[in-house]
Amino acid sequence: MKVAIIGGGISGLSTAYYIKKLALPVSEIIIYEASNRFGGWIDSKKISINNESVYLEKGPRTLRLSTGELKEINSIKLANDLDLGSSVEIISKEHPAATNRYIYFNNQINILKPKLFGKTPLMSKGMLRLVYNEFRNPPRDPSVQDESIWSFISRRVDREIADNLLDPVFKGITGGDIKYLSAATLLKTFYKYESNFGSISRGAFNAAKSPLNQFDERYQDLVKLKENYRGQSVWRLKDGMQTLTQRLAETLSKDDNVKLSLNDPIQSIKVDHSKKEKSIKLTSKNSEQDVDIVISSIYSKLNNKFLPDKYEELKKFLSKIDAVNMVVVNFVFKEDVLPFKGFGYLVPSNQKSPILGCIFDSVFNKPDQKNTCLTVMLGGAWFDEYLKNKTSDEILNMAYIEIRKHLNLKVEPDYHEIAILKEAIPQYKVGHLKLLDKIKDSLKEHDLNERLYLTGFSYDGIGLNDCIFNARKLVQEDLMNNSLIKNLLK
């Protein structure tokens, strides 16, 4: 049994890891990476300021643990299994990075702390009033299967909450505009609560009483670990998040049955449907291989570069998942320039700022560290509006002018770095779940459902925890039930 994995980012590396971890009867795994490094959007750079090491991140910077979901526990388990414990810094739920989140609104930075009664600068109603209104609001028409996040929250809770809270939060997470993003996908639990119980609040109340569900039963190793991480907010890798993908690649490279191939983009895939085994001829820049299964972890549209034209319908569906361009600017100052401590701040669309938000990376500094590191995010759904045809220097200047105004900065940065990331974050727009169903149906129609598997951030979660957990699910649930693999397991 020979498996090819396309893409050497966190999804591709994690998939290969779980194939080995769960001992599937696979004799060879080949990971094809088009670039000159493994890790994908996880990309860390070390610099020195004041003789202090600073790690700049272009992509994810922490492993989140705040909700205790199984996908979060799974990522922590992976880090532990890779012996990364000595590289981990645990951030508690009492740390300023966990407790202090801010929104820039009406020309000032406002802490995100709703009140039970009375208004705040971001909310004209207290939480109890909002919950009461949500409870009383009628449920949507059962024929409506999806709508935008903005529509859903405005209808169920309050338009002000959609504009001032949900809008900036999803800008920070997805780089997207909630007037187009799918509520059924990105607020899946809440959307189902309304479908099943008539309101979000009723659904949450019933969920709190529910016993362990069937999904949890399949991942008992994670359920048993939940109690170990109560009170923890995030895990941070001291030498940058790239430590995670580097360790994955190093671990896989030590296995004689795993081949890691850099600078090796896929050029074509040909499927011989008359054969059961070794039915796929995979041609890359550097080799040609006959394999049994192909797992593609790259951005959906990139698959169309090598899929045959006879899969025109599948290619059409894959091309419908758009992705936004992002710009990440890192600023480093030799001194502490922040007026307050916290994770950072986000900017609602109604504030007409070219930046999406600013992360205070130096909130994790030790007491003796004096530098300030800030990461400014720009672009996303607003890339063309603010950044189209702008040079890197113009974008840098734009980013600094904004944070200087927002944070009342008095000094210039001592170091800066800019990265323009093309098609960086897929957008789960209204109808995304139906589109996924069409992709699955098309794979079956073309007799590809046990030959070609799709994973990664284009389909069912863009976060680091999503990508790692979806890789495990693909192996544990889909590959375990692949007929070729089941025959080998007999």
Tab-separated table of C-alpha atoms in Angstrom:
chain	number	residue	atom	x	y	z
A	1	MET	CA	0.000	0.000	0.000
A	2	LYS	CA	1.542	3.254	-1.192
A	3	VAL	CA	0.167	6.680	-0.199
A	4	ALA	CA	1.054	10.063	-1.699
A	5	ILE	CA	0.395	13.249	0.292
A	6	ILE	CA	0.344	16.536	-1.602
A	7	GLY	CA	1.405	19.483	0.534
A	8	GLY	CA	3.945	19.671	3.352
A	9	GLY	CA	2.130	22.109	5.624
A	10	ILE	CA	0.611	21.215	8.980
A	11	SER	CA	-2.235	19.224	7.372
A	12	GLY	CA	-0.021	17.085	5.151
A	13	LEU	CA	2.578	16.429	7.843
A	14	SER	CA	-0.101	15.613	10.433
A	15	THR	CA	-1.816	13.189	8.048
A	16	ALA	CA	1.434	11.294	7.496
A	17	TYR	CA	2.108	11.309	11.239
A	18	TYR	CA	-1.286	9.789	12.082
A	19	ILE	CA	-0.963	7.132	9.376
A	20	LYS	CA	2.177	5.988	11.171
A	21	LYS	CA	0.835	6.616	14.676
A	22	LEU	CA	-2.319	4.561	14.079
A	23	ALA	CA	-0.290	1.821	12.361
A	24	LEU	CA	-2.165	1.651	9.076
A	25	PRO	CA	-0.781	-1.057	6.755
A	26	VAL	CA	0.992	1.433	4.496
A	27	SER	CA	4.367	0.380	3.101
A	28	GLU	CA	5.381	3.807	1.788
A	29	ILE	CA	4.331	7.437	2.243
A	30	ILE	CA	5.622	10.185	-0.045
A	31	ILE	CA	5.026	13.831	0.932
A	32	TYR	CA	5.298	16.258	-1.979
A	33	GLU	CA	5.987	19.902	-1.144
A	34	ALA	CA	6.212	22.449	-3.950
A	35	SER	CA	8.290	24.984	-1.986
A	36	ASN	CA	11.752	24.726	-0.432
A	37	ARG	CA	10.500	24.258	3.158
A	38	PHE	CA	7.922	22.343	5.170
A	39	GLY	CA	5.374	24.132	7.316
A	40	GLY	CA	3.129	26.048	4.916
A	41	TRP	CA	1.735	29.188	6.557
A	42	ILE	CA	3.464	28.315	9.836
A	43	ASP	CA	6.585	30.395	9.378
A	44	SER	CA	8.737	31.786	12.219
A	45	LYS	CA	11.765	34.061	12.031
A	46	LYS	CA	14.251	34.705	14.823
A	47	ILE	CA	15.805	38.147	15.269
A	48	SER	CA	17.790	39.760	18.095
A	49	ILE	CA	16.819	43.052	19.767
A	50	ASN	CA	18.698	44.324	22.849
A	51	ASN	CA	20.455	40.936	22.902
A	52	GLU	CA	17.009	39.365	23.350
A	53	SER	CA	15.682	36.740	20.954
A	54	VAL	CA	12.387	37.665	19.318
A	55	TYR	CA	10.368	35.279	17.158
A	56	LEU	CA	8.270	36.854	14.436
A	57	GLU	CA	5.309	34.869	13.125
A	58	LYS	CA	3.693	35.173	9.704
A	59	GLY	CA	0.943	32.730	10.586
A	60	PRO	CA	-0.393	30.977	13.711
A	61	ARG	CA	1.452	31.831	16.935
A	62	THR	CA	-0.227	29.685	19.618
A	63	LEU	CA	-2.127	26.457	20.240
A	64	ARG	CA	-5.466	27.511	21.680
A	65	LEU	CA	-6.951	25.692	24.666
A	66	SER	CA	-9.585	28.172	25.784
A	67	THR	CA	-12.749	26.140	25.099
A	68	GLY	CA	-11.520	22.638	25.949
A	69	GLU	CA	-12.811	21.211	22.651
A	70	LEU	CA	-11.366	17.868	21.596
A	71	LYS	CA	-9.578	19.425	18.633
A	72	GLU	CA	-7.688	21.667	21.067
A	73	ILE	CA	-6.752	18.763	23.346
A	74	ASN	CA	-5.648	16.804	20.269
A	75	SER	CA	-3.111	19.473	19.267
A	76	ILE	CA	-1.671	19.550	22.775
A	77	LYS	CA	-1.426	15.754	22.755
A	78	LEU	CA	0.428	15.932	19.444
A	79	ALA	CA	2.915	18.454	20.882
A	80	ASN	CA	3.476	16.178	23.878
A	81	ASP	CA	3.837	13.068	21.716
A	82	LEU	CA	6.503	14.920	19.712
A	83	ASP	CA	8.429	15.623	22.962
A	84	LEU	CA	7.994	19.376	22.659
A	85	GLY	CA	7.290	19.798	26.378
A	86	SER	CA	10.536	21.648	27.093
A	87	SER	CA	9.741	24.113	24.288
A	88	VAL	CA	6.266	24.932	25.593
A	89	GLU	CA	5.202	27.980	27.545
A	90	ILE	CA	1.763	27.529	29.125
A	91	ILE	CA	-0.408	30.642	29.329
A	92	SER	CA	-3.131	30.520	31.975
A	93	LYS	CA	-6.670	31.861	31.673
A	94	GLU	CA	-5.690	34.601	34.152
A	95	HIS	CA	-2.868	35.897	31.961
A	96	PRO	CA	-3.460	39.349	30.353
A	97	ALA	CA	-3.257	37.686	26.929
A	98	ALA	CA	-6.333	35.644	27.869
A	99	THR	CA	-8.298	38.190	29.885
A	100	ASN	CA	-7.663	41.414	27.986
A	101	ARG	CA	-9.019	41.595	24.448
A	102	TYR	CA	-9.712	44.959	22.865
A	103	ILE	CA	-11.783	46.537	20.072
A	104	TYR	CA	-10.919	49.847	18.420
A	105	PHE	CA	-14.186	51.789	18.237
A	106	ASN	CA	-15.072	55.483	18.088
A	107	ASN	CA	-11.424	56.580	18.112
A	108	GLN	CA	-10.424	54.661	21.219
A	109	ILE	CA	-9.336	51.199	22.376
A	110	ASN	CA	-12.138	49.535	24.349
A	111	ILE	CA	-11.730	46.427	26.483
A	112	LEU	CA	-14.051	43.593	25.508
A	113	LYS	CA	-15.891	43.046	28.796
A	114	PRO	CA	-19.677	43.000	28.416
A	115	LYS	CA	-21.857	43.934	31.391
A	116	LEU	CA	-24.863	42.005	32.660
A	117	PHE	CA	-26.747	45.280	33.009
A	118	GLY	CA	-26.226	48.595	31.293
A	119	LYS	CA	-24.272	49.667	28.270
A	120	THR	CA	-20.595	49.746	27.328
A	121	PRO	CA	-18.880	51.722	24.537
A	122	LEU	CA	-19.449	48.689	22.273
A	123	MET	CA	-22.930	47.619	23.438
A	124	SER	CA	-25.984	49.714	24.226
A	125	LYS	CA	-27.685	46.766	25.969
A	126	GLY	CA	-26.579	44.532	28.832
A	127	MET	CA	-26.013	40.812	28.379
A	128	LEU	CA	-29.168	39.778	30.245
A	129	ARG	CA	-31.303	41.894	27.943
A	130	LEU	CA	-29.626	40.416	24.867
A	131	VAL	CA	-30.076	36.835	26.100
A	132	TYR	CA	-33.725	37.532	26.957
A	133	ASN	CA	-34.361	38.985	23.490
A	134	GLU	CA	-32.583	36.095	21.799
A	135	PHE	CA	-34.656	33.586	23.759
A	136	ARG	CA	-37.889	35.283	22.637
A	137	ASN	CA	-36.986	35.856	18.999
A	138	PRO	CA	-38.781	33.466	16.616
A	139	PRO	CA	-36.704	30.748	14.927
A	140	ARG	CA	-35.841	30.986	11.239
A	141	ASP	CA	-37.916	29.385	8.514
A	142	PRO	CA	-36.938	25.674	8.358
A	143	SER	CA	-36.388	26.027	4.607
A	144	VAL	CA	-33.433	28.359	5.244
A	145	GLN	CA	-30.373	26.111	5.416
A	146	ASP	CA	-27.730	28.828	5.613
A	147	GLU	CA	-27.273	32.596	5.844
A	148	SER	CA	-24.487	35.041	6.556
A	149	ILE	CA	-23.080	35.409	10.056
A	150	TRP	CA	-24.147	39.051	9.965
A	151	SER	CA	-27.747	38.089	9.103
A	152	PHE	CA	-27.869	35.336	11.727
A	153	ILE	CA	-26.498	37.384	14.633
A	154	SER	CA	-28.464	40.510	13.682
A	155	ARG	CA	-31.669	38.484	13.510
A	156	ARG	CA	-31.169	36.374	16.612
A	157	VAL	CA	-29.272	38.707	18.930
A	158	ASP	CA	-28.725	42.302	17.825
A	159	ARG	CA	-27.330	44.116	14.796
A	160	GLU	CA	-25.016	46.111	17.050
A	161	ILE	CA	-23.434	42.852	18.278
A	162	ALA	CA	-22.917	41.746	14.672
A	163	ASP	CA	-21.324	45.051	13.678
A	164	ASN	CA	-19.197	45.820	16.726
A	165	LEU	CA	-18.215	42.360	18.021
A	166	LEU	CA	-18.697	39.529	15.512
A	167	ASP	CA	-17.423	41.574	12.572
A	168	PRO	CA	-13.971	42.325	14.088
A	169	VAL	CA	-13.637	38.874	15.651
A	170	PHE	CA	-14.121	37.110	12.299
A	171	LYS	CA	-11.895	39.641	10.554
A	172	GLY	CA	-9.188	38.535	12.967
A	173	ILE	CA	-9.870	34.832	12.480
A	174	THR	CA	-10.688	34.591	8.759
A	175	GLY	CA	-9.810	37.942	7.221
A	176	GLY	CA	-13.359	37.811	5.883
A	177	ASP	CA	-16.530	39.896	5.789
A	178	ILE	CA	-19.326	38.412	7.931
A	179	LYS	CA	-21.915	39.696	5.473
A	180	TYR	CA	-20.760	36.861	3.191
A	181	LEU	CA	-19.400	34.205	5.572
A	182	SER	CA	-21.542	31.146	6.325
A	183	ALA	CA	-23.256	30.950	9.711
A	184	ALA	CA	-24.082	27.266	9.193
A	185	THR	CA	-20.354	26.560	8.776
A	186	LEU	CA	-18.517	28.974	11.055
A	187	LEU	CA	-21.176	29.138	13.784
A	188	LYS	CA	-22.230	25.545	13.278
A	189	THR	CA	-23.119	24.762	16.888
A	190	PHE	CA	-25.222	27.897	17.401
A	191	TYR	CA	-26.929	27.447	14.049
A	192	LYS	CA	-27.895	23.892	14.981
A	193	TYR	CA	-29.132	25.097	18.361
A	194	GLU	CA	-31.633	27.327	16.607
A	195	SER	CA	-32.669	24.517	14.244
A	196	ASN	CA	-33.169	21.961	17.018
A	197	PHE	CA	-34.369	24.085	19.937
A	198	GLY	CA	-35.681	27.329	18.454
A	199	SER	CA	-32.975	29.565	19.932
A	200	ILE	CA	-29.286	29.671	20.777
A	201	SER	CA	-29.936	30.021	24.512
A	202	ARG	CA	-32.299	27.015	24.644
A	203	GLY	CA	-29.785	24.958	22.710
A	204	ALA	CA	-26.939	25.902	25.027
A	205	PHE	CA	-29.044	24.986	28.065
A	206	ASN	CA	-29.906	21.566	26.630
A	207	ALA	CA	-26.321	20.906	25.550
A	208	ALA	CA	-25.135	21.505	29.114
A	209	LYS	CA	-27.356	18.611	30.243
A	210	SER	CA	-26.351	16.211	27.451
A	211	PRO	CA	-24.239	13.114	28.184
A	212	LEU	CA	-21.038	12.249	26.297
A	213	ASN	CA	-21.888	12.054	22.605
A	214	GLN	CA	-20.916	9.401	20.086
A	215	PHE	CA	-18.153	11.570	18.644
A	216	ASP	CA	-16.507	11.833	22.053
A	217	GLU	CA	-16.660	8.052	22.428
A	218	ARG	CA	-14.472	7.679	19.353
A	219	TYR	CA	-11.798	9.871	20.900
A	220	GLN	CA	-11.635	8.650	24.459
A	221	ASP	CA	-7.880	9.297	24.638
A	222	LEU	CA	-8.666	13.016	24.314
A	223	VAL	CA	-11.685	13.026	26.625
A	224	LYS	CA	-9.517	11.561	29.390
A	225	LEU	CA	-7.030	14.425	29.038
A	226	LYS	CA	-9.547	17.275	29.335
A	227	GLU	CA	-9.168	17.724	33.083
A	228	ASN	CA	-5.381	18.066	32.720
A	229	TYR	CA	-5.697	21.365	30.896
A	230	ARG	CA	-8.389	23.237	32.786
A	231	GLY	CA	-7.277	26.770	33.545
A	232	GLN	CA	-4.939	26.894	30.542
A	233	SER	CA	-5.619	29.358	27.725
A	234	VAL	CA	-2.908	28.743	25.123
A	235	TRP	CA	0.334	26.895	24.597
A	236	ARG	CA	3.145	28.860	23.035
A	237	LEU	CA	6.336	27.401	21.589
A	238	LYS	CA	9.319	29.384	22.866
A	239	ASP	CA	11.289	28.998	19.634
A	240	GLY	CA	8.371	29.847	17.348
A	241	MET	CA	5.445	27.837	16.030
A	242	GLN	CA	7.644	26.522	13.241
A	243	THR	CA	9.125	24.221	15.898
A	244	LEU	CA	5.960	22.112	15.581
A	245	THR	CA	6.175	21.498	11.832
A	246	GLN	CA	9.951	21.082	11.987
A	247	ARG	CA	9.599	18.392	14.645
A	248	LEU	CA	6.881	16.652	12.621
A	249	ALA	CA	9.103	16.644	9.536
A	250	GLU	CA	12.118	15.432	11.549
A	251	THR	CA	10.075	12.622	13.135
A	252	LEU	CA	8.753	11.469	9.770
A	253	SER	CA	12.183	11.666	8.116
A	254	LYS	CA	13.495	9.086	10.601
A	255	ASP	CA	11.019	6.502	9.276
A	256	ASP	CA	12.448	4.444	6.400
A	257	ASN	CA	8.980	4.151	4.875
A	258	VAL	CA	8.416	7.909	4.622
A	259	LYS	CA	9.937	10.059	1.892
A	260	LEU	CA	9.896	13.858	2.145
A	261	SER	CA	10.278	15.615	-1.194
A	262	LEU	CA	10.870	19.388	-1.330
A	263	ASN	CA	10.775	21.590	-4.452
A	264	ASP	CA	8.651	18.899	-6.060
A	265	PRO	CA	5.254	20.200	-7.292
A	266	ILE	CA	2.718	17.770	-8.693
A	267	GLN	CA	2.258	18.067	-12.449
A	268	SER	CA	-0.404	15.473	-13.258
A	269	ILE	CA	-2.580	12.694	-11.881
A	270	LYS	CA	-3.888	9.858	-14.023
A	271	VAL	CA	-6.303	7.251	-12.659
A	272	ASP	CA	-6.692	3.795	-14.180
A	273	HIS	CA	-10.211	2.895	-13.035
A	274	SER	CA	-9.802	-0.703	-14.222
A	275	LYS	CA	-7.234	-1.380	-11.486
A	276	LYS	CA	-7.803	-1.773	-7.764
A	277	GLU	CA	-4.200	-1.425	-6.628
A	278	LYS	CA	-1.585	1.128	-7.716
A	279	SER	CA	-4.318	2.687	-9.855
A	280	ILE	CA	-2.982	6.270	-9.723
A	281	LYS	CA	0.013	7.489	-11.706
A	282	LEU	CA	1.345	10.600	-10.012
A	283	THR	CA	3.815	12.750	-11.924
A	284	SER	CA	5.767	15.425	-10.065
A	285	LYS	CA	8.625	17.661	-11.119
A	286	ASN	CA	11.182	15.112	-9.930
A	287	SER	CA	9.576	11.682	-10.338
A	288	GLU	CA	6.729	9.466	-11.491
A	289	GLN	CA	5.067	7.089	-9.028
A	290	ASP	CA	2.278	4.515	-9.074
A	291	VAL	CA	0.311	4.856	-5.828
A	292	ASP	CA	-2.862	3.485	-4.253
A	293	ILE	CA	-4.138	6.601	-2.485
A	294	VAL	CA	-3.575	10.334	-2.928
A	295	ILE	CA	-4.312	12.758	-0.081
A	296	SER	CA	-4.254	16.409	-1.096
A	297	SER	CA	-3.832	18.916	1.729
A	298	ILE	CA	-3.248	22.021	-0.406
A	299	TYR	CA	-5.639	24.921	-1.058
A	300	SER	CA	-8.600	23.576	-3.054
A	301	LYS	CA	-8.051	25.597	-6.244
A	302	LEU	CA	-4.439	24.435	-6.555
A	303	ASN	CA	-5.636	20.882	-7.211
A	304	ASN	CA	-7.009	22.043	-10.556
A	305	LYS	CA	-3.462	22.519	-11.883
A	306	PHE	CA	-2.950	18.763	-12.065
A	307	LEU	CA	-6.410	17.147	-12.056
A	308	PRO	CA	-7.392	15.816	-15.517
A	309	ASP	CA	-9.950	17.741	-17.563
A	310	LYS	CA	-12.373	14.807	-17.381
A	311	TYR	CA	-12.993	15.813	-13.756
A	312	GLU	CA	-14.329	19.169	-14.944
A	313	GLU	CA	-17.261	19.218	-12.508
A	314	LEU	CA	-15.043	18.464	-9.500
A	315	LYS	CA	-12.598	21.167	-10.589
A	316	LYS	CA	-15.461	23.644	-10.909
A	317	PHE	CA	-16.576	22.983	-7.332
A	318	LEU	CA	-13.013	23.203	-5.968
A	319	SER	CA	-12.533	26.551	-7.689
A	320	LYS	CA	-15.579	28.016	-5.911
A	321	ILE	CA	-13.765	28.136	-2.567
A	322	ASP	CA	-12.190	31.590	-2.660
A	323	ALA	CA	-9.280	32.695	-0.490
A	324	VAL	CA	-8.240	36.189	0.592
A	325	ASN	CA	-4.825	37.788	0.360
A	326	MET	CA	-3.348	38.830	3.700
A	327	VAL	CA	-0.539	41.151	4.700
A	328	VAL	CA	1.324	40.596	7.964
A	329	VAL	CA	3.557	43.363	9.291
A	330	ASN	CA	5.817	42.776	12.299
A	331	PHE	CA	7.082	45.828	14.190
A	332	VAL	CA	9.692	45.526	16.936
A	333	PHE	CA	10.636	48.288	19.404
A	334	LYS	CA	13.593	48.178	21.809
A	335	GLU	CA	11.457	49.456	24.668
A	336	ASP	CA	8.024	48.836	26.152
A	337	VAL	CA	5.717	51.151	24.197
A	338	LEU	CA	2.307	49.683	24.979
A	339	PRO	CA	-0.127	51.681	27.136
A	340	PHE	CA	-1.790	48.472	28.404
A	341	LYS	CA	-1.338	44.700	28.386
A	342	GLY	CA	-3.451	42.229	26.452
A	343	PHE	CA	-3.621	39.938	23.443
A	344	GLY	CA	-4.213	42.850	21.085
A	345	TYR	CA	-7.083	44.654	19.427
A	346	LEU	CA	-9.354	44.257	16.399
A	347	VAL	CA	-11.012	46.882	14.242
A	348	PRO	CA	-14.664	46.683	13.094
A	349	SER	CA	-15.351	47.404	9.431
A	350	ASN	CA	-17.492	50.389	10.350
A	351	GLN	CA	-14.377	52.180	11.658
A	352	LYS	CA	-12.997	52.448	8.099
A	353	SER	CA	-9.424	51.529	9.008
A	354	PRO	CA	-7.089	49.768	6.552
A	355	ILE	CA	-5.903	47.361	9.278
A	356	LEU	CA	-7.837	44.351	10.556
A	357	GLY	CA	-6.160	44.346	13.944
A	358	CYS	CA	-2.939	44.311	15.907
A	359	ILE	CA	-1.538	41.459	18.038
A	360	PHE	CA	0.650	42.258	21.041
A	361	ASP	CA	3.161	39.412	20.730
A	362	SER	CA	5.315	40.831	23.529
A	363	VAL	CA	2.500	40.288	26.045
A	364	PHE	CA	4.206	36.913	26.514
A	365	ASN	CA	7.539	38.546	27.467
A	366	LYS	CA	9.332	37.603	30.649
A	367	PRO	CA	9.646	40.415	33.267
A	368	ASP	CA	13.254	41.143	32.288
A	369	GLN	CA	12.433	41.494	28.581
A	370	LYS	CA	11.866	45.112	27.544
A	371	ASN	CA	11.166	44.867	23.817
A	372	THR	CA	7.742	45.296	22.229
A	373	CYS	CA	6.714	43.143	19.283
A	374	LEU	CA	3.500	43.956	17.424
A	375	THR	CA	1.929	42.109	14.487
A	376	VAL	CA	-0.420	44.124	12.300
A	377	MET	CA	-2.860	42.320	10.000
A	378	LEU	CA	-4.136	43.938	6.801
A	379	GLY	CA	-5.962	42.924	3.653
A	380	GLY	CA	-8.375	40.033	3.704
A	381	ALA	CA	-11.711	40.880	2.109
A	382	TRP	CA	-10.555	44.524	2.062
A	383	PHE	CA	-7.263	43.885	0.217
A	384	ASP	CA	-8.373	45.528	-3.043
A	385	GLU	CA	-10.047	48.456	-1.275
A	386	TYR	CA	-6.975	49.509	0.691
A	387	LEU	CA	-3.894	47.733	-0.631
A	388	LYS	CA	-4.289	47.071	-4.347
A	389	ASN	CA	-1.297	48.431	-6.305
A	390	LYS	CA	0.404	49.594	-3.081
A	391	THR	CA	4.133	48.964	-2.644
A	392	SER	CA	5.517	47.200	0.424
A	393	ASP	CA	6.864	50.503	1.727
A	394	GLU	CA	3.471	52.154	1.321
A	395	ILE	CA	1.774	49.315	3.194
A	396	LEU	CA	4.372	49.481	5.984
A	397	ASN	CA	3.806	53.207	6.341
A	398	MET	CA	0.026	52.740	6.319
A	399	ALA	CA	0.221	50.080	9.042
A	400	TYR	CA	2.463	52.184	11.283
A	401	ILE	CA	0.350	55.335	10.897
A	402	GLU	CA	-2.712	53.371	12.041
A	403	ILE	CA	-1.181	51.749	15.130
A	404	ARG	CA	0.582	55.002	16.056
A	405	LYS	CA	-2.815	56.712	16.055
A	406	HIS	CA	-4.620	53.869	17.848
A	407	LEU	CA	-1.959	53.297	20.523
A	408	ASN	CA	-0.601	56.839	20.769
A	409	LEU	CA	2.923	55.664	20.005
A	410	LYS	CA	5.724	58.217	20.394
A	411	VAL	CA	8.679	56.307	18.904
A	412	GLU	CA	9.541	54.708	15.581
A	413	PRO	CA	10.026	50.923	15.344
A	414	ASP	CA	13.579	49.594	15.484
A	415	TYR	CA	12.826	46.693	13.160
A	416	HIS	CA	10.067	45.738	10.759
A	417	GLU	CA	9.161	42.844	8.514
A	418	ILE	CA	6.375	42.548	5.933
A	419	ALA	CA	4.886	39.476	4.273
A	420	ILE	CA	2.269	39.579	1.520
A	421	LEU	CA	0.503	36.213	1.588
A	422	LYS	CA	-1.466	35.351	-1.533
A	423	GLU	CA	-4.619	33.227	-1.150
A	424	ALA	CA	-3.786	32.856	2.529
A	425	ILE	CA	-7.172	32.092	4.116
A	426	PRO	CA	-10.062	30.249	2.400
A	427	GLN	CA	-13.463	31.876	2.779
A	428	TYR	CA	-16.390	29.711	3.903
A	429	LYS	CA	-19.155	31.684	2.248
A	430	VAL	CA	-22.908	31.123	2.503
A	431	GLY	CA	-23.623	27.704	0.986
A	432	HIS	CA	-20.210	26.262	1.901
A	433	LEU	CA	-21.630	23.062	3.429
A	434	LYS	CA	-23.676	22.370	0.284
A	435	LEU	CA	-20.548	22.960	-1.791
A	436	LEU	CA	-18.679	20.370	0.296
A	437	ASP	CA	-21.499	17.887	-0.352
A	438	LYS	CA	-21.164	18.523	-4.087
A	439	ILE	CA	-17.409	17.929	-3.902
A	440	LYS	CA	-17.979	14.622	-2.063
A	441	ASP	CA	-20.641	13.564	-4.557
A	442	SER	CA	-18.357	14.437	-7.466
A	443	LEU	CA	-15.539	12.336	-5.999
A	444	LYS	CA	-17.932	9.371	-5.798
A	445	GLU	CA	-19.305	9.990	-9.291
A	446	HIS	CA	-15.793	9.850	-10.739
A	447	ASP	CA	-14.914	6.748	-8.685
A	448	LEU	CA	-12.352	8.736	-6.712
A	449	ASN	CA	-13.870	8.449	-3.231
A	450	GLU	CA	-11.377	5.781	-2.094
A	451	ARG	CA	-8.496	6.992	-4.217
A	452	LEU	CA	-8.381	10.768	-3.695
A	453	TYR	CA	-8.936	12.393	-0.285
A	454	LEU	CA	-9.083	16.130	0.392
A	455	THR	CA	-8.045	17.703	3.666
A	456	GLY	CA	-6.571	20.985	4.863
A	457	PHE	CA	-7.952	24.414	5.600
A	458	SER	CA	-10.200	24.743	2.525
A	459	TYR	CA	-12.987	22.528	3.802
A	460	ASP	CA	-13.765	22.098	7.490
A	461	GLY	CA	-11.857	24.611	9.600
A	462	ILE	CA	-9.063	27.084	8.914
A	463	GLY	CA	-7.410	27.041	12.344
A	464	LEU	CA	-4.299	25.152	13.369
A	465	ASN	CA	-6.305	22.888	15.698
A	466	ASP	CA	-8.817	22.214	12.902
A	467	CYS	CA	-6.120	21.182	10.439
A	468	ILE	CA	-4.408	18.812	12.869
A	469	PHE	CA	-7.654	17.243	14.090
A	470	ASN	CA	-9.084	16.869	10.581
A	471	ALA	CA	-5.899	15.046	9.561
A	472	ARG	CA	-6.434	12.623	12.426
A	473	LYS	CA	-10.129	12.172	11.559
A	474	LEU	CA	-9.272	11.464	7.931
A	475	VAL	CA	-6.910	8.682	8.993
A	476	GLN	CA	-8.945	7.293	11.884
A	477	GLU	CA	-12.367	7.411	10.235
A	478	ASP	CA	-11.927	7.552	6.435
A	479	LEU	CA	-8.720	5.638	5.715
A	480	MET	CA	-9.531	3.003	8.337
A	481	ASN	CA	-12.707	2.283	6.335
A	482	ASN	CA	-11.014	2.307	2.933
A	483	SER	CA	-11.703	-1.091	1.342
A	484	LEU	CA	-8.072	-1.647	0.308
A	485	ILE	CA	-6.828	-0.897	3.811
A	486	LYS	CA	-9.576	-2.976	5.457
A	487	ASN	CA	-8.571	-5.959	3.340
A	488	LEU	CA	-4.964	-5.569	4.469
A	489	LEU	CA	-6.076	-5.363	8.092
A	490	LYS	CA	-7.961	-8.687	7.947
